[in-house]
Amino acid sequence: MKISVIGCGYVGLVSGFCFADSGHKVTCIDNNDQKIKLLKDNKVPIYEPGLNELLLKNIENGNLAFELNISENIKDSEIVLIAVGTPTGKNGDANLTFVYQCAREIAEFISPNTQIIIKSTVPVGTCDEVENIIKENCIHSEFSVISNPEFLREGNAISDFINPDRVVIGTDDQTNKRIMINLYKSITNEDKILFTSRRSSELIKYASNSMLAMRIIFINEIADLCEKIGADVTDIAKGIGLDKRIGPHFLEPGPGFGGSCFPKDARALIESGKKYDAPQTLLESVILGNENRKKNISKKILNKLDKQTENQIGILGVTFKAETDDMRESPSLIIIPDLQENGMNISVYDPEGEKEASKILKDVNWKKSAYEAAENVDCLVILTDWEEFKNLDLDKIKNSMKRPLIYDFRNIFDPDMMTELGFEYFSIGRG
Ligand code: NAD
Ligand code: UGA
């Protein structure tokens, strides 16, 4: 099939590259000229494992191309997939400017019978509005708008895309269903496809992200309780996760959830609840609890230090989680400025995050390795669980620190082992 993908971010590039790799002819379009220039030079503008390889392979076999403008480039595409950003708007609702702008731009150029797939995460009713915008601006009316939300995680995106738990497709039309089955047949089995109405499909995406965010805030609060009463959150997570009704995933405590989606999607669902007079009170406390958690992290660290004499802190990992360069709503964006306001000097090492993070984090000393970040510090703080942090030479780390104090907000080390090695080691929920 001939596919145009609009938006060369995490979702657009992964979807576009994976469809190209499964044999479709894909053109990826973005209005950011720097991104398109990089892509045309065979360079991926984001860090996502495996994308480089897919880019080179599918450029070579002629399945992948890049363009700056929507215009003529989308003519003859059977599928136009919209994967532009839907950031938090003024009131907490989703800002749909980019999606509606795309709708207006494509209307002029789509050929009859084009399927427009909305991959971006959008509130209920957005596909209806996209359809109206295209109708108003298109000379023919033979097109369809289909909701097909994406569930990939950054850092694991290709694997999630080609091995999905489910593919949700919102359409009531039988022809559309057949076309979507055809599109996905080289990616996954037909029995993974869940057809729903467009509105249900739009809501499934928000409900999924919000449910996962709720689990994280729940286990974080249980971890706080564990610290106070001398229980171990790892055992609690295991103990509850063995119940098949609960399951083991997304029960790892941390410094608070971040990223481009959980916070924004939970906020948008709260706003939808207000709009339709169906309050989402659980989610309101999830957002509040998560914001408070991020603010409290610096207090936990500062409590372990003598502020008169100890003001050097090393940070390992600043992106919102490991295996990504994405800084959007990362806990580090709250934690590091809080520490700086309290007079701390900050050294940072992140395996992939420096380029993005240095645009936002001010007055930090960037280091080229975890060992450099640990040199002469009074405390080393672990904020993300990159694989390389788990394999550090801990004796080397200890010997280079001024005080062998580690605060690990991802529980990557065994507390007994760390004490035996001579560290003052603090982690979360392991009281
Ligand atoms: P992103 O910000 O990384 O990329 C969006 C891209 O769209 C940018 O490159 C931007 O330049 C481009 N764009 C905006 N307006 C455009 C226009 N009119 N024409 C052409 N290009 C335009 O976004 P993302 O993280 O890939 O997310 C995209 C959507 O997918 C969001 O709705 C998000 O909630 C959803 N989503 C994201 C993830 C994720 O892991 N990042 C996972 C599932 C769903
Ligand atoms: C999340 C969802 O997992 C995807 O299914 C969804 O498609 C995506 O949002 C989206 O809509 O954008 P992502 O944001 O890439 O994916 O990252 P996650 O792995 O879900 O982590 C989100 C945040 O929760 C991170 O800050 C992470 O550190 C935190 N987290 C996750 C925990 O603190 N504990 C856990 O057990 C899991």
Coordinates of C-alpha atoms and ligand atoms in Angstrom, one line a residue, residues 6-12 29-32 35 70 83-86 98 101-102 105 119-121 150-154 205 260-261 264-265 328, ligand 1:
I6 CA 2.5 13.1 8.9
G7 CA 4.7 13.8 11.9
C8 CA 8.2 12.5 12.3
G9 CA 8.3 12.1 16.0
Y10 CA 8.5 8.9 18.1
V11 CA 5.2 7.6 16.9
G12 CA 5.3 8.7 13.2
I29 CA 6.3 14.1 6.2
D30 CA 7.2 16.8 8.8
N31 CA 7.1 20.6 8.7
N32 CA 10.3 20.8 10.7
K35 CA 14.2 16.9 11.0
I70 CA 2.1 17.8 2.7
A83 CA 0.9 11.3 14.1
V84 CA 1.5 14.9 15.2
G85 CA 1.8 16.0 18.8
T86 CA -1.2 16.7 21.0
F98 CA -1.5 20.4 15.0
Q101 CA -3.9 22.0 10.9
C102 CA -3.0 18.7 9.2
E105 CA -3.7 20.8 4.8
K119 CA -2.7 7.8 15.4
S120 CA -2.2 10.8 17.6
T121 CA -3.8 10.5 21.1
E150 CA -0.9 3.8 19.4
F151 CA 0.3 2.0 22.5
L152 CA 4.1 1.8 22.0
R153 CA 6.5 2.8 24.8
E154 CA 9.6 4.9 24.1
K205 CA -6.2 5.2 24.6
S260 CA 5.1 13.0 26.9
C261 CA 2.0 11.0 27.6
K264 CA -0.7 15.0 29.6
D265 CA -3.2 12.2 28.9
R328 CA 9.3 15.8 28.4
Ligands
NAD1 P1 6.6 14.3 18.7 O1 6.4 15.6 19.3 O2 7.8 13.5 19.0 O3 6.4 14.5 17.1 C1 5.4 15.2 16.5 C2 5.9 15.7 15.1 O4 4.8 16.2 14.4 C3 7.0 16.8 15.2 O5 8.2 16.3 14.6 C4 6.3 18.0 14.6 O6 7.3 18.8 13.9 C5 5.4 17.3 13.6 N1 4.3 18.2 13.2 C6 3.4 19.0 13.9 N2 2.6 19.6 13.2 C7 2.8 19.2 11.9 C8 2.2 19.5 10.6 N3 1.2 20.4 10.5 N4 2.7 19.0 9.5 C9 3.8 18.1 9.6 N5 4.4 17.8 10.8 C10 3.9 18.3 11.9 O7 5.3 13.5 19.1 P2 5.1 12.0 19.5 O8 5.8 11.7 20.8 O9 5.5 11.1 18.3 O10 3.5 11.9 19.7 C11 2.6 12.0 18.7 C12 1.3 11.6 19.1 O11 1.3 10.2 19.5 C13 0.8 12.4 20.4 O12 -0.6 12.5 20.3 C14 1.1 11.4 21.5 O13 0.3 11.5 22.6 C15 0.9 10.1 20.8 N6 1.6 8.9 21.4 C16 3.0 9.1 21.7 C17 3.7 8.0 22.2 C18 5.2 8.2 22.6 O14 5.7 7.2 23.1 N7 5.8 9.3 22.3 C19 3.1 6.8 22.3 C20 1.8 6.6 21.9 C21 1.0 7.7 21.4

